[in-house]
mmCIF file of C-alpha atoms in Angstrom:
data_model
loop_
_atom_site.group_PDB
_atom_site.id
_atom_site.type_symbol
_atom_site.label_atom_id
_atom_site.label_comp_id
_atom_site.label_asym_id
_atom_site.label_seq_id
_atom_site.Cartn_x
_atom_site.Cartn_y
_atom_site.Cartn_z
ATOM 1 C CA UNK M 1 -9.418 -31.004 11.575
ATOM 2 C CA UNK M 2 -11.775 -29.946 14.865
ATOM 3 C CA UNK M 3 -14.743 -28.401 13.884
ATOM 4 C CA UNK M 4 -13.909 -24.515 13.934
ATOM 5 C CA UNK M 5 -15.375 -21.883 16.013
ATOM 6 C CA UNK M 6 -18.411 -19.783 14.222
ATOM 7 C CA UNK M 7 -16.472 -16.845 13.038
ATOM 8 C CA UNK M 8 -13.075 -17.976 13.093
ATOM 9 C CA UNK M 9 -11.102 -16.842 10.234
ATOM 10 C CA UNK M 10 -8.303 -19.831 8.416
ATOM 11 C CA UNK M 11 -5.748 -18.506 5.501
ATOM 12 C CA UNK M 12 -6.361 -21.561 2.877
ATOM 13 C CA UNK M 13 -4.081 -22.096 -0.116
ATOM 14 C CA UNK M 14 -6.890 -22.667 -2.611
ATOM 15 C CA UNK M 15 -9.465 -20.684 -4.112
ATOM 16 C CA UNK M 16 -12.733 -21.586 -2.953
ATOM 17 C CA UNK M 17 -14.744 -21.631 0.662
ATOM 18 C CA UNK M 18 -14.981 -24.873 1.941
ATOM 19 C CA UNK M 19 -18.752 -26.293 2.980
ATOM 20 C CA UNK M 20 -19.294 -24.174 5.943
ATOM 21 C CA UNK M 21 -17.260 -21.566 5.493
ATOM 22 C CA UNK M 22 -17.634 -18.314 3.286
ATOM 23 C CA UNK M 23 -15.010 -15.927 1.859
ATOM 24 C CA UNK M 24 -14.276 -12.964 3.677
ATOM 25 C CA UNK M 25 -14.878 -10.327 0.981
ATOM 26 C CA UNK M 26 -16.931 -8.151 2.664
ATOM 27 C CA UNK M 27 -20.443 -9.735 1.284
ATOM 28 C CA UNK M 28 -23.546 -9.180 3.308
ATOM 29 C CA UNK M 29 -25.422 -12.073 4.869
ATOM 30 C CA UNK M 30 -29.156 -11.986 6.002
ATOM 31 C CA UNK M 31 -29.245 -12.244 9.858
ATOM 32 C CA UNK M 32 -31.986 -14.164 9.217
ATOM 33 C CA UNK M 33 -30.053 -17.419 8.443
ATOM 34 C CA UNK M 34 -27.116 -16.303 10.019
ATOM 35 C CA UNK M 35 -28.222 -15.568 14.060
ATOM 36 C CA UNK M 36 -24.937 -16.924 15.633
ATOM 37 C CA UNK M 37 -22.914 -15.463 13.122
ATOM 38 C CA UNK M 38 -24.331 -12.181 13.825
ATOM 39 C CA UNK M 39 -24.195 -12.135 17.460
ATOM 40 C CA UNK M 40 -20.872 -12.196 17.451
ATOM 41 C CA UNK M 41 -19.641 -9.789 14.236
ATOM 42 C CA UNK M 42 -23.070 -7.413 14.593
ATOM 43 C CA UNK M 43 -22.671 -4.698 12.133
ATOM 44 C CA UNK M 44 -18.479 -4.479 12.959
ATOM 45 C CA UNK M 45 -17.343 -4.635 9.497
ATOM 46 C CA UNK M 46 -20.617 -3.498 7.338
ATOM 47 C CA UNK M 47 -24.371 -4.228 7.090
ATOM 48 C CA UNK M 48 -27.661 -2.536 8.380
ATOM 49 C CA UNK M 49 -27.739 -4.813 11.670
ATOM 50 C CA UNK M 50 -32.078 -4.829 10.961
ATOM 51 C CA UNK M 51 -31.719 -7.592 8.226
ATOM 52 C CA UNK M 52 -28.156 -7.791 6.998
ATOM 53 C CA UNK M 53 -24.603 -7.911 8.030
ATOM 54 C CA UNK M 54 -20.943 -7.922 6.424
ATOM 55 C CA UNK M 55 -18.325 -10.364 6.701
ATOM 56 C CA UNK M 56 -14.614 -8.948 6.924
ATOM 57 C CA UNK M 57 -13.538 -7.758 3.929
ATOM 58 C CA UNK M 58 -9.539 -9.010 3.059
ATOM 59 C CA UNK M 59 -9.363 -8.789 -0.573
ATOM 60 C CA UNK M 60 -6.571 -6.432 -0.662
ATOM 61 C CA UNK M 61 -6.148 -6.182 2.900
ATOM 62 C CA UNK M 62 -3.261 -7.077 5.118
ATOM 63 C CA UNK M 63 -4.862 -8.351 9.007
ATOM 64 C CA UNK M 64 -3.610 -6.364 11.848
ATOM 65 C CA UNK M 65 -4.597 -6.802 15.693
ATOM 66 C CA UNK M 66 -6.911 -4.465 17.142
ATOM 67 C CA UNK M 67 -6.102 -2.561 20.552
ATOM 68 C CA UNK M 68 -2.664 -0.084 20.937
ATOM 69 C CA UNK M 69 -0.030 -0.117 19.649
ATOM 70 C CA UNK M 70 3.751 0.596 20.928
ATOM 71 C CA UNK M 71 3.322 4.058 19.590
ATOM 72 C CA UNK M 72 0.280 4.943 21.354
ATOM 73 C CA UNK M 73 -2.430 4.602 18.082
ATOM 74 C CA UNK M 74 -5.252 2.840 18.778
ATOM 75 C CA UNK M 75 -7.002 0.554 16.194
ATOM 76 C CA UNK M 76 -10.215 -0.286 17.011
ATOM 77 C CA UNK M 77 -12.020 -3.930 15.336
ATOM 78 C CA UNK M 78 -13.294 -3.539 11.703
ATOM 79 C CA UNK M 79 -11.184 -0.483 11.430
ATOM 80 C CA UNK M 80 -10.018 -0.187 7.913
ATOM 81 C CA UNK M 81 -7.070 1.955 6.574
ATOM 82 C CA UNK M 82 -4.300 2.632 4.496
ATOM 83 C CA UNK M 83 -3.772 3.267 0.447
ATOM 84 C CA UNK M 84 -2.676 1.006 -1.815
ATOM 85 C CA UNK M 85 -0.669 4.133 -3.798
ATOM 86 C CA UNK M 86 0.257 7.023 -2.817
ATOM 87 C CA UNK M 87 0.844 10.310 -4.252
ATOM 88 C CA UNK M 88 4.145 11.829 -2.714
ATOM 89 C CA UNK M 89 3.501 15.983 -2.630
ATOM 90 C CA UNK M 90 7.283 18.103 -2.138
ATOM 91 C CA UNK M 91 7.327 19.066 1.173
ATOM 92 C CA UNK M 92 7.231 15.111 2.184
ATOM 93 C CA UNK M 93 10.250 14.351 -0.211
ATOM 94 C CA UNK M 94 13.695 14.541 2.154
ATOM 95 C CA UNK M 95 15.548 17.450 1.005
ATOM 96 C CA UNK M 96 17.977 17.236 -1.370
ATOM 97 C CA UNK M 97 19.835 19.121 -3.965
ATOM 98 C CA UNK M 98 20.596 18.215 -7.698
ATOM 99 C CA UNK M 99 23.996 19.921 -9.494
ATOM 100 C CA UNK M 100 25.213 20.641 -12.754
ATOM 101 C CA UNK M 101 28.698 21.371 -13.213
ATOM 102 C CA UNK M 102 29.646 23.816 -15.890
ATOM 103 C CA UNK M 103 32.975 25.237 -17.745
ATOM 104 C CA UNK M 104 34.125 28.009 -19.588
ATOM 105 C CA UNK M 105 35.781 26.233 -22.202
ATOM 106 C CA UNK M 106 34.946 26.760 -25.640
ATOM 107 C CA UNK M 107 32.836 23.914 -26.633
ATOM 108 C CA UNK M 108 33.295 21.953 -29.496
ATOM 109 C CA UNK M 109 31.856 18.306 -28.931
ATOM 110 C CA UNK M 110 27.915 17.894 -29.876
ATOM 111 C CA UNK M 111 27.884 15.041 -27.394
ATOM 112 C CA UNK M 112 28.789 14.520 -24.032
ATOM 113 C CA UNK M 113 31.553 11.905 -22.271
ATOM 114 C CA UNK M 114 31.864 11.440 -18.688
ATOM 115 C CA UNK M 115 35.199 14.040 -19.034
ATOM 116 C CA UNK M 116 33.036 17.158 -20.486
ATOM 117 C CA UNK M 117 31.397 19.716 -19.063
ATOM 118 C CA UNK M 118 28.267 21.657 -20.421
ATOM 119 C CA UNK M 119 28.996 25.378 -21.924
ATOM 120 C CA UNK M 120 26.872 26.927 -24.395
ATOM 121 C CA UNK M 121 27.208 28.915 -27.896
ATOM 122 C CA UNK M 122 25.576 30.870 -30.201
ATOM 123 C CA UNK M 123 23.656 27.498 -31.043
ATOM 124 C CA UNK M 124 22.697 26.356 -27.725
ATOM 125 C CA UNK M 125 24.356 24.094 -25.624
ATOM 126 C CA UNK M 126 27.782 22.089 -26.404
ATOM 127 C CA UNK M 127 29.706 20.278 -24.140
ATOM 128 C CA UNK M 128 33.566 21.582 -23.818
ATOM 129 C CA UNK M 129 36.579 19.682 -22.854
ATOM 130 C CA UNK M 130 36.924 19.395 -18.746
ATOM 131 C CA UNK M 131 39.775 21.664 -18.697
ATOM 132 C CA UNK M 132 39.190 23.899 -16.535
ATOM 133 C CA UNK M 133 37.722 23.116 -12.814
ATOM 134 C CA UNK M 134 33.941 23.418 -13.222
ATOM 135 C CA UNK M 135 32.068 25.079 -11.318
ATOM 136 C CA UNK M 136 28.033 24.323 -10.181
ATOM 137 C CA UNK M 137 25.260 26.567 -11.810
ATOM 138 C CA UNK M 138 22.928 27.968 -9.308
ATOM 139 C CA UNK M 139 20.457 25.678 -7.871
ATOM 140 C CA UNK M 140 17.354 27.203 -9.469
ATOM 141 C CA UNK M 141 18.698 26.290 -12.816
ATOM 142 C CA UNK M 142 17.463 22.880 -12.741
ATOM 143 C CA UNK M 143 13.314 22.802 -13.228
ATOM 144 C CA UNK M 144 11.547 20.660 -10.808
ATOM 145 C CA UNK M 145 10.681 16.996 -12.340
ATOM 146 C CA UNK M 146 8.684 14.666 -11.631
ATOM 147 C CA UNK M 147 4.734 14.011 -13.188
ATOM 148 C CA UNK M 148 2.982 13.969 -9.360
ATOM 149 C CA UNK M 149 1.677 10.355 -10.415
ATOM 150 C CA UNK M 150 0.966 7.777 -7.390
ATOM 151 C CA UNK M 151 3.404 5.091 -6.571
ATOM 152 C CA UNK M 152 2.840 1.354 -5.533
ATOM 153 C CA UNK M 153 2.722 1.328 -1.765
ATOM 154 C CA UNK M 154 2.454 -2.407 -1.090
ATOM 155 C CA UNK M 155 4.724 -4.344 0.894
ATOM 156 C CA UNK M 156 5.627 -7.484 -0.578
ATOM 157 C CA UNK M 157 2.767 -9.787 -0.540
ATOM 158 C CA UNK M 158 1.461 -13.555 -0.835
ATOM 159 C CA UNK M 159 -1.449 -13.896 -2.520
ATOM 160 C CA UNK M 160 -4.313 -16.617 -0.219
ATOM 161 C CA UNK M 161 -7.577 -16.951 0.339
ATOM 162 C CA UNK M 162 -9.406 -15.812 3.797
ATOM 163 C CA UNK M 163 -12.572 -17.716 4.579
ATOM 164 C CA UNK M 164 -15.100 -17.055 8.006
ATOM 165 C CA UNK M 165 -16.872 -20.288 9.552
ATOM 166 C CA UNK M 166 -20.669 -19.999 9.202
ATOM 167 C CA UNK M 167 -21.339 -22.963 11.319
ATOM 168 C CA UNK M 168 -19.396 -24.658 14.295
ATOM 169 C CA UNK M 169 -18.946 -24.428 18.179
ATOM 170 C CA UNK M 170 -20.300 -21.023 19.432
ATOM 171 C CA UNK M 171 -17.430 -19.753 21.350
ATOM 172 C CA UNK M 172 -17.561 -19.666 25.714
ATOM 173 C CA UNK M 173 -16.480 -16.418 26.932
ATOM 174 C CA UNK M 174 -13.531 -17.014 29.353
#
């Protein structure tokens, strides 16, 4: 293996930094001990830039290129975004309606089968033979559902290990 550029970032399939290399997890490093490192991340993803800086952070982060994109957005370097769940509110659902079909049959089943249709009684609701054509109950019957709790958001994923060279050729500017 050539000796890496300082700063270059390798995927390994193990779980520690080799000699030389750190893990990107967003730790801060004194500038110090670090002077090429620095002069080419400076404060980009974290740090005070006086006596510290941060290394990318990719635990839990997917990589994307920096500049535009084909929809116009630009992301600039170190730029972090995104949510790992998300909490879907109503008006971003697509619209949609839900139906219940009703008879006027006298009911006289307790439980229902895939041929009966829901009527009611002094005692509530039964479900009645499916005689009769049903007909749908008015859409504000049905209460809203749902408990407004997050969802996963992730794409599917492959867990490995992100490391930054400390030490190795400074890169030349073209």
């Amino acid at each position: 293996m050539a000796d890496p550029f300082v700063a270059e970032i390798r995927i390994f399939g193990f779980n520690f930094a080799p000699r030389g290399w750190a893990t990107c997890d967003g730790q801060l490093l004194p500038l110090s001990q670090n002077t090429a490192l620095f002069s080419l991340l400076g404060t980009t993803y974290g740090g005070n830039g006086k006596s510290n800086f941060a290394l990318p952070n990719m635990a839990g982060n997917t990589p994307m290129h920096w500049g535009q994109s084909t929809t116009g957005t630009i992301y600039d370097l170190g730029q972090v975004g995104g949510s790992a769940y998300v909490t879907l509110l109503e008006s971003e659902i697509p619209s949609h309606t839900h139906l219940l079909q009703v008879a006027a049959d006298i009911g006289d089943q307790n439980a229902p089968l895939n041929t009966r249709s829901l009527t009611t009684s002094n005692n509530g609701p039964i479900y009645a033979p499916d005689s009769s054509a049903p007909s749908n109950m008015a859409f504000q019957s049905l209460a809203p559902y749902g408990g407004s709790q997050p969802h996963n958001n992730l794409q599917p994923y492959l867990t490995l290990m992100f490391c930054i060279a400390l030490q190795g050729v400074f890169p030349a500017r073209p």
